[in-house]
JSON list of C-alpha atoms in Angstrom, two decimals:
[
{"chain": "A", "resi": 212, "resn": "UNK", "atom": "CA", "xyz": [33.73, -4.34, -18.26]},
{"chain": "A", "resi": 213, "resn": "UNK", "atom": "CA", "xyz": [30.64, -5.93, -19.13]},
{"chain": "A", "resi": 214, "resn": "UNK", "atom": "CA", "xyz": [28.67, -9.23, -17.67]},
{"chain": "A", "resi": 215, "resn": "UNK", "atom": "CA", "xyz": [25.91, -10.96, -19.39]},
{"chain": "A", "resi": 216, "resn": "UNK", "atom": "CA", "xyz": [23.86, -13.34, -17.45]},
{"chain": "A", "resi": 217, "resn": "UNK", "atom": "CA", "xyz": [21.17, -15.89, -19.28]},
{"chain": "A", "resi": 218, "resn": "UNK", "atom": "CA", "xyz": [18.67, -17.52, -16.50]},
{"chain": "A", "resi": 219, "resn": "UNK", "atom": "CA", "xyz": [16.75, -19.92, -18.03]},
{"chain": "A", "resi": 220, "resn": "UNK", "atom": "CA", "xyz": [14.15, -21.78, -15.33]},
{"chain": "A", "resi": 221, "resn": "UNK", "atom": "CA", "xyz": [12.08, -25.01, -15.95]},
{"chain": "A", "resi": 222, "resn": "UNK", "atom": "CA", "xyz": [8.96, -25.00, -18.60]},
{"chain": "A", "resi": 223, "resn": "UNK", "atom": "CA", "xyz": [5.74, -23.50, -17.08]},
{"chain": "A", "resi": 224, "resn": "UNK", "atom": "CA", "xyz": [7.48, -21.07, -14.80]},
{"chain": "A", "resi": 225, "resn": "UNK", "atom": "CA", "xyz": [8.67, -17.97, -14.45]},
{"chain": "A", "resi": 226, "resn": "UNK", "atom": "CA", "xyz": [11.97, -15.88, -13.41]},
{"chain": "A", "resi": 227, "resn": "UNK", "atom": "CA", "xyz": [11.26, -13.43, -10.37]},
{"chain": "A", "resi": 228, "resn": "UNK", "atom": "CA", "xyz": [14.93, -11.10, -10.30]},
{"chain": "A", "resi": 229, "resn": "UNK", "atom": "CA", "xyz": [14.78, -9.36, -7.02]},
{"chain": "A", "resi": 230, "resn": "UNK", "atom": "CA", "xyz": [17.44, -6.56, -6.44]},
{"chain": "A", "resi": 231, "resn": "UNK", "atom": "CA", "xyz": [18.42, -6.52, -3.05]},
{"chain": "A", "resi": 232, "resn": "UNK", "atom": "CA", "xyz": [21.20, -3.72, -3.60]},
{"chain": "A", "resi": 233, "resn": "UNK", "atom": "CA", "xyz": [21.92, -1.23, -6.26]},
{"chain": "A", "resi": 234, "resn": "UNK", "atom": "CA", "xyz": [24.64, 1.79, -6.17]},
{"chain": "A", "resi": 235, "resn": "UNK", "atom": "CA", "xyz": [26.02, 2.80, -9.21]},
{"chain": "A", "resi": 236, "resn": "UNK", "atom": "CA", "xyz": [27.65, 6.02, -10.23]},
{"chain": "A", "resi": 237, "resn": "UNK", "atom": "CA", "xyz": [25.14, 8.85, -10.00]},
{"chain": "A", "resi": 238, "resn": "UNK", "atom": "CA", "xyz": [24.98, 9.84, -13.31]},
{"chain": "A", "resi": 239, "resn": "UNK", "atom": "CA", "xyz": [23.43, 7.73, -15.92]},
{"chain": "A", "resi": 240, "resn": "UNK", "atom": "CA", "xyz": [26.31, 8.01, -18.84]},
{"chain": "A", "resi": 241, "resn": "UNK", "atom": "CA", "xyz": [28.30, 5.40, -16.44]},
{"chain": "A", "resi": 242, "resn": "UNK", "atom": "CA", "xyz": [27.39, 1.79, -15.51]},
{"chain": "A", "resi": 243, "resn": "UNK", "atom": "CA", "xyz": [23.90, 0.57, -16.41]},
{"chain": "A", "resi": 244, "resn": "UNK", "atom": "CA", "xyz": [22.06, -2.40, -15.83]},
{"chain": "A", "resi": 245, "resn": "UNK", "atom": "CA", "xyz": [19.99, -3.89, -18.71]},
{"chain": "A", "resi": 246, "resn": "UNK", "atom": "CA", "xyz": [16.93, -6.75, -18.20]},
{"chain": "A", "resi": 247, "resn": "UNK", "atom": "CA", "xyz": [15.45, -8.30, -21.27]},
{"chain": "A", "resi": 248, "resn": "UNK", "atom": "CA", "xyz": [12.30, -10.33, -21.22]},
{"chain": "A", "resi": 249, "resn": "UNK", "atom": "CA", "xyz": [13.83, -13.19, -22.90]},
{"chain": "A", "resi": 250, "resn": "UNK", "atom": "CA", "xyz": [16.95, -15.39, -23.77]},
{"chain": "A", "resi": 251, "resn": "UNK", "atom": "CA", "xyz": [18.88, -12.75, -25.84]},
{"chain": "A", "resi": 252, "resn": "UNK", "atom": "CA", "xyz": [20.34, -9.07, -26.37]},
{"chain": "A", "resi": 253, "resn": "UNK", "atom": "CA", "xyz": [17.58, -8.51, -29.02]},
{"chain": "A", "resi": 254, "resn": "UNK", "atom": "CA", "xyz": [14.66, -9.59, -26.71]},
{"chain": "A", "resi": 255, "resn": "UNK", "atom": "CA", "xyz": [12.21, -7.14, -24.91]},
{"chain": "A", "resi": 256, "resn": "UNK", "atom": "CA", "xyz": [13.78, -4.55, -22.86]},
{"chain": "A", "resi": 257, "resn": "UNK", "atom": "CA", "xyz": [11.74, -4.95, -19.47]},
{"chain": "A", "resi": 258, "resn": "UNK", "atom": "CA", "xyz": [13.94, -2.26, -17.65]},
{"chain": "A", "resi": 259, "resn": "UNK", "atom": "CA", "xyz": [17.26, -0.16, -17.65]},
{"chain": "A", "resi": 260, "resn": "UNK", "atom": "CA", "xyz": [18.61, 1.27, -14.73]},
{"chain": "A", "resi": 261, "resn": "UNK", "atom": "CA", "xyz": [21.73, 3.40, -13.73]},
{"chain": "A", "resi": 262, "resn": "UNK", "atom": "CA", "xyz": [22.37, 6.07, -11.12]},
{"chain": "A", "resi": 263, "resn": "UNK", "atom": "CA", "xyz": [20.68, 4.94, -8.06]},
{"chain": "A", "resi": 264, "resn": "UNK", "atom": "CA", "xyz": [17.13, 4.13, -8.83]},
{"chain": "A", "resi": 265, "resn": "UNK", "atom": "CA", "xyz": [15.45, 0.46, -9.33]},
{"chain": "A", "resi": 266, "resn": "UNK", "atom": "CA", "xyz": [13.00, -1.52, -9.23]},
{"chain": "A", "resi": 267, "resn": "UNK", "atom": "CA", "xyz": [13.21, -4.38, -6.56]},
{"chain": "A", "resi": 268, "resn": "UNK", "atom": "CA", "xyz": [11.29, -6.97, -8.44]},
{"chain": "A", "resi": 269, "resn": "UNK", "atom": "CA", "xyz": [10.95, -7.88, -11.79]},
{"chain": "A", "resi": 270, "resn": "UNK", "atom": "CA", "xyz": [9.43, -10.82, -13.66]},
{"chain": "A", "resi": 271, "resn": "UNK", "atom": "CA", "xyz": [9.99, -12.46, -16.73]},
{"chain": "A", "resi": 272, "resn": "UNK", "atom": "CA", "xyz": [6.64, -13.33, -19.24]},
{"chain": "A", "resi": 273, "resn": "UNK", "atom": "CA", "xyz": [8.35, -16.91, -19.88]},
{"chain": "A", "resi": 274, "resn": "UNK", "atom": "CA", "xyz": [11.09, -18.97, -18.88]},
{"chain": "A", "resi": 275, "resn": "UNK", "atom": "CA", "xyz": [14.27, -16.83, -19.88]},
{"chain": "A", "resi": 276, "resn": "UNK", "atom": "CA", "xyz": [15.43, -13.26, -18.50]},
{"chain": "A", "resi": 277, "resn": "UNK", "atom": "CA", "xyz": [18.43, -11.87, -20.09]},
{"chain": "A", "resi": 278, "resn": "UNK", "atom": "CA", "xyz": [20.88, -9.47, -17.78]},
{"chain": "A", "resi": 279, "resn": "UNK", "atom": "CA", "xyz": [23.49, -7.22, -18.49]},
{"chain": "A", "resi": 280, "resn": "UNK", "atom": "CA", "xyz": [26.11, -5.06, -16.28]},
{"chain": "A", "resi": 281, "resn": "UNK", "atom": "CA", "xyz": [28.07, -2.49, -18.73]},
{"chain": "A", "resi": 282, "resn": "UNK", "atom": "CA", "xyz": [30.56, -0.65, -16.79]},
{"chain": "A", "resi": 283, "resn": "UNK", "atom": "CA", "xyz": [32.19, 1.95, -19.13]},
{"chain": "A", "resi": 284, "resn": "UNK", "atom": "CA", "xyz": [36.20, 2.40, -19.35]},
{"chain": "A", "resi": 285, "resn": "UNK", "atom": "CA", "xyz": [35.97, 5.61, -17.28]},
{"chain": "A", "resi": 286, "resn": "UNK", "atom": "CA", "xyz": [39.04, 6.43, -14.90]},
{"chain": "A", "resi": 287, "resn": "UNK", "atom": "CA", "xyz": [36.99, 7.42, -11.91]},
{"chain": "A", "resi": 288, "resn": "UNK", "atom": "CA", "xyz": [33.99, 5.71, -11.07]},
{"chain": "A", "resi": 289, "resn": "UNK", "atom": "CA", "xyz": [31.88, 5.42, -7.89]},
{"chain": "A", "resi": 290, "resn": "UNK", "atom": "CA", "xyz": [29.54, 2.77, -6.72]},
{"chain": "A", "resi": 291, "resn": "UNK", "atom": "CA", "xyz": [29.29, -0.56, -5.48]},
{"chain": "A", "resi": 292, "resn": "UNK", "atom": "CA", "xyz": [27.70, -2.32, -7.96]},
{"chain": "A", "resi": 293, "resn": "UNK", "atom": "CA", "xyz": [24.49, -4.52, -7.33]},
{"chain": "A", "resi": 294, "resn": "UNK", "atom": "CA", "xyz": [23.50, -7.89, -6.03]},
{"chain": "A", "resi": 295, "resn": "UNK", "atom": "CA", "xyz": [20.38, -9.60, -7.05]},
{"chain": "A", "resi": 296, "resn": "UNK", "atom": "CA", "xyz": [18.98, -12.61, -6.90]},
{"chain": "A", "resi": 297, "resn": "UNK", "atom": "CA", "xyz": [16.66, -15.09, -9.06]},
{"chain": "A", "resi": 298, "resn": "UNK", "atom": "CA", "xyz": [13.64, -17.71, -8.41]},
{"chain": "A", "resi": 299, "resn": "UNK", "atom": "CA", "xyz": [11.58, -19.79, -10.45]},
{"chain": "A", "resi": 300, "resn": "UNK", "atom": "CA", "xyz": [7.98, -18.91, -9.79]},
{"chain": "A", "resi": 301, "resn": "UNK", "atom": "CA", "xyz": [4.78, -20.59, -10.77]},
{"chain": "A", "resi": 302, "resn": "UNK", "atom": "CA", "xyz": [2.57, -17.23, -11.38]},
{"chain": "A", "resi": 303, "resn": "UNK", "atom": "CA", "xyz": [3.23, -14.30, -12.03]},
{"chain": "A", "resi": 304, "resn": "UNK", "atom": "CA", "xyz": [1.50, -11.01, -10.36]},
{"chain": "A", "resi": 305, "resn": "UNK", "atom": "CA", "xyz": [-1.79, -10.30, -10.80]},
{"chain": "A", "resi": 306, "resn": "UNK", "atom": "CA", "xyz": [-2.55, -7.34, -13.07]},
{"chain": "A", "resi": 307, "resn": "UNK", "atom": "CA", "xyz": [-4.59, -5.42, -10.18]},
{"chain": "A", "resi": 308, "resn": "UNK", "atom": "CA", "xyz": [-1.37, -5.87, -7.90]},
{"chain": "A", "resi": 309, "resn": "UNK", "atom": "CA", "xyz": [0.42, -2.44, -6.73]},
{"chain": "A", "resi": 310, "resn": "UNK", "atom": "CA", "xyz": [3.85, -2.34, -8.61]},
{"chain": "A", "resi": 311, "resn": "UNK", "atom": "CA", "xyz": [6.46, 0.02, -9.15]},
{"chain": "A", "resi": 312, "resn": "UNK", "atom": "CA", "xyz": [5.09, 1.65, -12.00]},
{"chain": "A", "resi": 313, "resn": "UNK", "atom": "CA", "xyz": [1.98, 1.73, -10.00]},
{"chain": "A", "resi": 314, "resn": "UNK", "atom": "CA", "xyz": [2.32, 2.26, -6.06]},
{"chain": "A", "resi": 315, "resn": "UNK", "atom": "CA", "xyz": [-0.33, 5.53, -6.36]},
{"chain": "A", "resi": 316, "resn": "UNK", "atom": "CA", "xyz": [-3.31, 4.42, -8.10]},
{"chain": "A", "resi": 317, "resn": "UNK", "atom": "CA", "xyz": [-6.43, 6.40, -8.43]},
{"chain": "A", "resi": 318, "resn": "UNK", "atom": "CA", "xyz": [-10.04, 4.25, -8.89]},
{"chain": "A", "resi": 319, "resn": "UNK", "atom": "CA", "xyz": [-12.58, 5.28, -10.16]},
{"chain": "A", "resi": 320, "resn": "UNK", "atom": "CA", "xyz": [-15.23, 3.77, -10.98]},
{"chain": "A", "resi": 321, "resn": "UNK", "atom": "CA", "xyz": [-18.36, 1.76, -8.80]},
{"chain": "A", "resi": 322, "resn": "UNK", "atom": "CA", "xyz": [-16.33, -1.77, -7.98]},
{"chain": "A", "resi": 323, "resn": "UNK", "atom": "CA", "xyz": [-13.10, -2.37, -8.64]},
{"chain": "A", "resi": 324, "resn": "UNK", "atom": "CA", "xyz": [-10.18, -4.85, -7.35]},
{"chain": "A", "resi": 325, "resn": "UNK", "atom": "CA", "xyz": [-6.96, -3.82, -5.80]},
{"chain": "A", "resi": 326, "resn": "UNK", "atom": "CA", "xyz": [-3.93, -6.11, -4.13]},
{"chain": "A", "resi": 327, "resn": "UNK", "atom": "CA", "xyz": [-0.55, -5.49, -2.82]},
{"chain": "A", "resi": 328, "resn": "UNK", "atom": "CA", "xyz": [2.59, -5.49, -4.22]},
{"chain": "A", "resi": 329, "resn": "UNK", "atom": "CA", "xyz": [3.34, -8.50, -6.29]},
{"chain": "A", "resi": 330, "resn": "UNK", "atom": "CA", "xyz": [0.29, -10.15, -5.17]},
{"chain": "A", "resi": 331, "resn": "UNK", "atom": "CA", "xyz": [-0.35, -13.54, -4.88]},
{"chain": "A", "resi": 332, "resn": "UNK", "atom": "CA", "xyz": [2.95, -13.91, -4.65]},
{"chain": "A", "resi": 333, "resn": "UNK", "atom": "CA", "xyz": [5.40, -12.57, -1.45]},
{"chain": "A", "resi": 334, "resn": "UNK", "atom": "CA", "xyz": [5.35, -8.81, -0.76]},
{"chain": "A", "resi": 335, "resn": "UNK", "atom": "CA", "xyz": [8.69, -6.98, -1.23]},
{"chain": "A", "resi": 336, "resn": "UNK", "atom": "CA", "xyz": [10.41, -4.97, 1.83]},
{"chain": "A", "resi": 337, "resn": "UNK", "atom": "CA", "xyz": [9.94, -1.43, 2.26]},
{"chain": "A", "resi": 338, "resn": "UNK", "atom": "CA", "xyz": [7.22, -1.20, -0.26]},
{"chain": "A", "resi": 339, "resn": "UNK", "atom": "CA", "xyz": [3.97, 1.80, 0.10]},
{"chain": "A", "resi": 340, "resn": "UNK", "atom": "CA", "xyz": [1.33, 1.73, -2.32]},
{"chain": "A", "resi": 341, "resn": "UNK", "atom": "CA", "xyz": [-1.39, 4.04, -2.02]},
{"chain": "A", "resi": 342, "resn": "UNK", "atom": "CA", "xyz": [-5.25, 3.63, -3.60]},
{"chain": "A", "resi": 343, "resn": "UNK", "atom": "CA", "xyz": [-7.20, 6.79, -3.84]},
{"chain": "A", "resi": 344, "resn": "UNK", "atom": "CA", "xyz": [-10.85, 5.21, -4.53]},
{"chain": "A", "resi": 345, "resn": "UNK", "atom": "CA", "xyz": [-12.76, 8.20, -6.00]},
{"chain": "A", "resi": 346, "resn": "UNK", "atom": "CA", "xyz": [-16.72, 7.90, -6.50]},
{"chain": "A", "resi": 347, "resn": "UNK", "atom": "CA", "xyz": [-19.45, 10.36, -7.25]},
{"chain": "A", "resi": 348, "resn": "UNK", "atom": "CA", "xyz": [-20.66, 11.77, -3.95]},
{"chain": "A", "resi": 349, "resn": "UNK", "atom": "CA", "xyz": [-24.03, 10.31, -4.10]},
{"chain": "A", "resi": 350, "resn": "UNK", "atom": "CA", "xyz": [-21.71, 6.93, -3.18]},
{"chain": "A", "resi": 351, "resn": "UNK", "atom": "CA", "xyz": [-20.28, 5.53, -0.42]},
{"chain": "A", "resi": 352, "resn": "UNK", "atom": "CA", "xyz": [-17.30, 3.63, -0.53]},
{"chain": "A", "resi": 353, "resn": "UNK", "atom": "CA", "xyz": [-17.48, -0.33, 0.96]},
{"chain": "A", "resi": 354, "resn": "UNK", "atom": "CA", "xyz": [-13.91, -1.75, 1.29]},
{"chain": "A", "resi": 355, "resn": "UNK", "atom": "CA", "xyz": [-13.87, -5.46, 1.90]},
{"chain": "A", "resi": 356, "resn": "UNK", "atom": "CA", "xyz": [-10.90, -7.87, 1.85]},
{"chain": "A", "resi": 357, "resn": "UNK", "atom": "CA", "xyz": [-11.54, -11.54, 0.72]},
{"chain": "A", "resi": 358, "resn": "UNK", "atom": "CA", "xyz": [-7.73, -12.71, 1.52]},
{"chain": "A", "resi": 359, "resn": "UNK", "atom": "CA", "xyz": [-5.47, -10.88, 4.19]},
{"chain": "A", "resi": 360, "resn": "UNK", "atom": "CA", "xyz": [-2.01, -12.05, 5.36]},
{"chain": "A", "resi": 361, "resn": "UNK", "atom": "CA", "xyz": [0.29, -9.63, 6.03]},
{"chain": "A", "resi": 362, "resn": "UNK", "atom": "CA", "xyz": [3.67, -10.26, 8.56]},
{"chain": "A", "resi": 363, "resn": "UNK", "atom": "CA", "xyz": [2.51, -9.92, 12.49]},
{"chain": "A", "resi": 364, "resn": "UNK", "atom": "CA", "xyz": [4.08, -7.32, 15.02]},
{"chain": "A", "resi": 365, "resn": "UNK", "atom": "CA", "xyz": [2.29, -6.56, 17.98]},
{"chain": "A", "resi": 366, "resn": "UNK", "atom": "CA", "xyz": [1.65, -3.05, 17.18]},
{"chain": "A", "resi": 367, "resn": "UNK", "atom": "CA", "xyz": [1.19, -2.71, 14.07]},
{"chain": "A", "resi": 368, "resn": "UNK", "atom": "CA", "xyz": [4.69, -1.05, 13.53]},
{"chain": "A", "resi": 369, "resn": "UNK", "atom": "CA", "xyz": [5.46, -2.99, 10.41]},
{"chain": "A", "resi": 370, "resn": "UNK", "atom": "CA", "xyz": [3.57, -4.45, 7.53]},
{"chain": "A", "resi": 371, "resn": "UNK", "atom": "CA", "xyz": [0.00, -2.88, 8.04]},
{"chain": "A", "resi": 372, "resn": "UNK", "atom": "CA", "xyz": [-2.74, -1.38, 6.06]},
{"chain": "A", "resi": 373, "resn": "UNK", "atom": "CA", "xyz": [-4.59, 1.77, 7.11]},
{"chain": "A", "resi": 374, "resn": "UNK", "atom": "CA", "xyz": [-7.95, 3.37, 5.67]},
{"chain": "A", "resi": 375, "resn": "UNK", "atom": "CA", "xyz": [-8.87, 6.59, 5.44]},
{"chain": "A", "resi": 376, "resn": "UNK", "atom": "CA", "xyz": [-11.86, 8.40, 5.17]},
{"chain": "A", "resi": 377, "resn": "UNK", "atom": "CA", "xyz": [-11.16, 11.23, 2.48]},
{"chain": "A", "resi": 378, "resn": "UNK", "atom": "CA", "xyz": [-8.99, 11.93, -0.44]},
{"chain": "A", "resi": 379, "resn": "UNK", "atom": "CA", "xyz": [-5.49, 13.10, 1.70]},
{"chain": "A", "resi": 380, "resn": "UNK", "atom": "CA", "xyz": [-3.18, 11.31, 3.95]},
{"chain": "A", "resi": 381, "resn": "UNK", "atom": "CA", "xyz": [-4.03, 13.61, 6.81]},
{"chain": "A", "resi": 382, "resn": "UNK", "atom": "CA", "xyz": [-7.91, 12.57, 6.55]},
{"chain": "A", "resi": 383, "resn": "UNK", "atom": "CA", "xyz": [-9.75, 10.68, 9.47]},
{"chain": "A", "resi": 384, "resn": "UNK", "atom": "CA", "xyz": [-8.29, 6.75, 9.79]},
{"chain": "A", "resi": 385, "resn": "UNK", "atom": "CA", "xyz": [-11.06, 4.39, 9.97]},
{"chain": "A", "resi": 386, "resn": "UNK", "atom": "CA", "xyz": [-8.75, 1.32, 10.41]},
{"chain": "A", "resi": 387, "resn": "UNK", "atom": "CA", "xyz": [-5.26, -0.02, 11.09]},
{"chain": "A", "resi": 388, "resn": "UNK", "atom": "CA", "xyz": [-4.97, -3.71, 9.61]},
{"chain": "A", "resi": 389, "resn": "UNK", "atom": "CA", "xyz": [-1.80, -5.81, 10.47]},
{"chain": "A", "resi": 390, "resn": "UNK", "atom": "CA", "xyz": [-1.14, -9.29, 10.36]},
{"chain": "A", "resi": 391, "resn": "UNK", "atom": "CA", "xyz": [-2.96, -9.74, 14.33]},
{"chain": "A", "resi": 392, "resn": "UNK", "atom": "CA", "xyz": [-5.47, -7.09, 13.36]},
{"chain": "A", "resi": 393, "resn": "UNK", "atom": "CA", "xyz": [-7.08, -8.49, 10.31]},
{"chain": "A", "resi": 394, "resn": "UNK", "atom": "CA", "xyz": [-10.37, -6.80, 8.92]}
]
């Protein structure tokens, strides 16, 4: 079976495809999902997924996104397939925001900018991004937040930012910030 969708949004908008469920046969010689940045099979390939690994959000660079699910003619297939929703968005994530390819980011300069997943668009659930800011020993790091907007939880157990003094996940916590505890 092959299913193809060509998504088109109004001019001046971009397509955001959010995959909320993805469970294909564990081996990549079975079903697959291909996503292309445009309106045809010859458009640039954004991503190809198989097995159980996928990205929660993908964006087109224009108003079209091409999606194809292919399931080969095999007698015994396991998996439930995928579920995705799309929406037209006015802008794309900033180039310095955390992304699926950049969840562990090392910054090694005297100044820089970092942002949450898909910023300035809403971030997806169950995403963890880690930035390691590494400067020369003669410098200290000053971290300031120009914009901070996370969902609230009374005990900072849901969406939060932890700042540590050191290179390791076991380094001392300098601060923990959430929706009700802004820096």
